[in-house]
Amino acid sequence: MEFMHSFEQVQILIDNGQYEEAENMLMTLQTHPDQARWNYMMAVVSMYKGWFEYAAKYAEKAHELEPDNISYSDYLKTIREQRSSNKKKETAGDAFECCIDCSDCCECLSSFA
C-alpha cells in the first residue's frame, strides 16, 4: 500500500521552512494537477525557492480552479505585485543579491516595496 502524504504534513514543512521536503511530498500526491490546494502550495514553495515564474503559474492555476478562495486570490495578487516591483527594480538597475545570499526571498523582496 502506497503512503500518501497529506496537505497538512506539507503545510507543516512549509511553515518550518523545509521547502525541498514540502516539494517532494507534493510531488507524491497523485491528484495534484487538478487540485487548487496543491497548486497553491507549489506556488508558495516555488516563491520561497526563488522560482517566480513557476510561482505565478501555480498561483494562477489555483485561482482558476477555485476563484472564490480569498487565500489563493490574495497570494496571486501578492506574486503579481512582487513581479511588477521586481521589474521596476531591474529596470532601475538594482540587483537582487539578497536572493543569492538568503534563503527567504519573499521576506527579502518585500523590503524592496
Short mmCIF file of C-alpha atoms in Angstrom, two decimals:
data_model
loop_
_atom_site.label_atom_id
_atom_site.label_comp_id
_atom_site.label_asym_id
_atom_site.label_seq_id
_atom_site.Cartn_x
_atom_site.Cartn_y
_atom_site.Cartn_z
CA MET A 1 0.00 0.00 0.00
CA GLU A 2 1.40 3.36 -1.04
CA PHE A 3 1.64 6.02 1.67
CA MET A 4 0.13 9.34 0.64
CA HIS A 5 1.33 12.48 2.37
CA SER A 6 -1.38 14.83 3.43
CA PHE A 7 -1.60 18.51 2.71
CA GLU A 8 -1.42 19.12 6.44
CA GLN A 9 2.02 17.49 6.56
CA VAL A 10 3.12 19.61 3.61
CA GLN A 11 1.87 22.76 5.36
CA ILE A 12 3.91 21.90 8.46
CA LEU A 13 7.04 21.56 6.31
CA ILE A 14 6.34 24.89 4.60
CA ASP A 15 5.74 26.56 7.96
CA ASN A 16 9.09 25.19 9.14
CA GLY A 17 10.94 26.42 6.06
CA GLN A 18 11.57 22.91 4.73
CA TYR A 19 10.72 23.72 1.12
CA GLU A 20 12.60 20.88 -0.56
CA GLU A 21 10.82 18.33 1.63
CA ALA A 22 7.48 20.05 1.04
CA GLU A 23 8.04 19.97 -2.71
CA ASN A 24 8.98 16.28 -2.58
CA MET A 25 5.82 15.46 -0.62
CA LEU A 26 3.67 17.46 -3.01
CA MET A 27 5.10 15.50 -5.92
CA THR A 28 3.90 12.25 -4.31
CA LEU A 29 0.27 13.35 -4.27
CA GLN A 30 -1.25 11.66 -7.30
CA THR A 31 -4.16 14.01 -7.99
CA HIS A 32 -2.11 17.20 -7.81
CA PRO A 33 -2.65 18.92 -11.19
CA ASP A 34 -6.39 19.15 -10.65
CA GLN A 35 -6.34 20.39 -7.08
CA ALA A 36 -6.28 24.06 -6.25
CA ARG A 37 -4.64 23.45 -2.87
CA TRP A 38 -1.77 21.53 -4.47
CA ASN A 39 -1.16 24.35 -6.95
CA TYR A 40 -1.31 26.95 -4.18
CA MET A 41 1.24 25.05 -2.09
CA MET A 42 3.51 24.62 -5.10
CA ALA A 43 3.25 28.38 -5.66
CA VAL A 44 4.36 29.00 -2.07
CA VAL A 45 7.26 26.55 -2.36
CA SER A 46 8.31 27.97 -5.74
CA MET A 47 8.23 31.53 -4.43
CA TYR A 48 10.47 30.69 -1.49
CA LYS A 49 12.87 28.88 -3.82
CA GLY A 50 13.07 32.00 -6.00
CA TRP A 51 11.22 30.45 -8.93
CA PHE A 52 8.95 33.44 -9.55
CA GLU A 53 7.59 32.39 -12.94
CA TYR A 54 6.63 28.95 -11.64
CA ALA A 55 5.11 30.51 -8.54
CA ALA A 56 2.95 32.75 -10.72
CA LYS A 57 1.80 29.85 -12.91
CA TYR A 58 0.88 27.68 -9.93
CA ALA A 59 -0.92 30.56 -8.19
CA GLU A 60 -2.84 31.35 -11.38
CA LYS A 61 -3.91 27.71 -11.68
CA ALA A 62 -5.05 27.58 -8.03
CA HIS A 63 -7.06 30.77 -8.55
CA GLU A 64 -8.53 29.40 -11.80
CA LEU A 65 -9.64 26.19 -10.07
CA GLU A 66 -11.10 28.00 -7.03
CA PRO A 67 -11.72 31.63 -7.98
CA ASP A 68 -13.71 32.32 -4.79
CA ASN A 69 -10.89 31.27 -2.46
CA ILE A 70 -9.61 34.50 -0.92
CA SER A 71 -6.26 32.98 0.12
CA TYR A 72 -5.50 31.92 -3.43
CA SER A 73 -6.54 35.21 -5.00
CA ASP A 74 -4.62 37.20 -2.37
CA TYR A 75 -1.47 35.15 -2.94
CA LEU A 76 -1.76 35.59 -6.71
CA LYS A 77 -2.13 39.34 -6.17
CA THR A 78 0.97 39.35 -3.94
CA ILE A 79 3.02 37.49 -6.55
CA ARG A 80 1.88 39.85 -9.30
CA GLU A 81 2.77 42.88 -7.18
CA GLN A 82 6.22 41.48 -6.39
CA ARG A 83 6.83 40.65 -10.04
CA SER A 84 5.81 44.16 -11.01
CA SER A 85 8.04 45.63 -8.31
CA ASN A 86 10.94 43.39 -9.39
CA LYS A 87 10.63 44.53 -12.99
CA LYS A 88 10.73 48.16 -11.89
CA LYS A 89 13.83 47.50 -9.77
CA GLU A 90 15.52 45.61 -12.62
CA THR A 91 14.74 48.48 -14.95
CA ALA A 92 16.31 50.86 -12.48
CA GLY A 93 19.41 48.66 -12.46
CA ASP A 94 19.03 47.27 -8.94
CA ALA A 95 20.33 43.75 -8.35
CA PHE A 96 18.56 41.20 -6.18
CA GLU A 97 21.63 39.99 -4.37
CA CYS A 98 19.56 39.05 -1.33
CA CYS A 99 18.07 36.12 -3.23
CA ILE A 100 21.53 34.76 -3.76
CA ASP A 101 22.58 35.27 -0.17
CA CYS A 102 19.49 34.45 1.87
CA SER A 103 17.00 31.62 1.90
CA ASP A 104 13.90 33.75 2.41
CA CYS A 105 13.48 35.74 -0.79
CA CYS A 106 9.86 36.59 -0.09
CA GLU A 107 10.79 38.43 3.10
CA CYS A 108 13.81 39.95 1.42
CA LEU A 109 11.91 41.07 -1.66
CA SER A 110 9.17 42.62 0.46
CA SER A 111 11.80 45.04 1.76
CA PHE A 112 12.05 46.49 -1.76
CA ALA A 113 8.39 47.53 -1.82
#
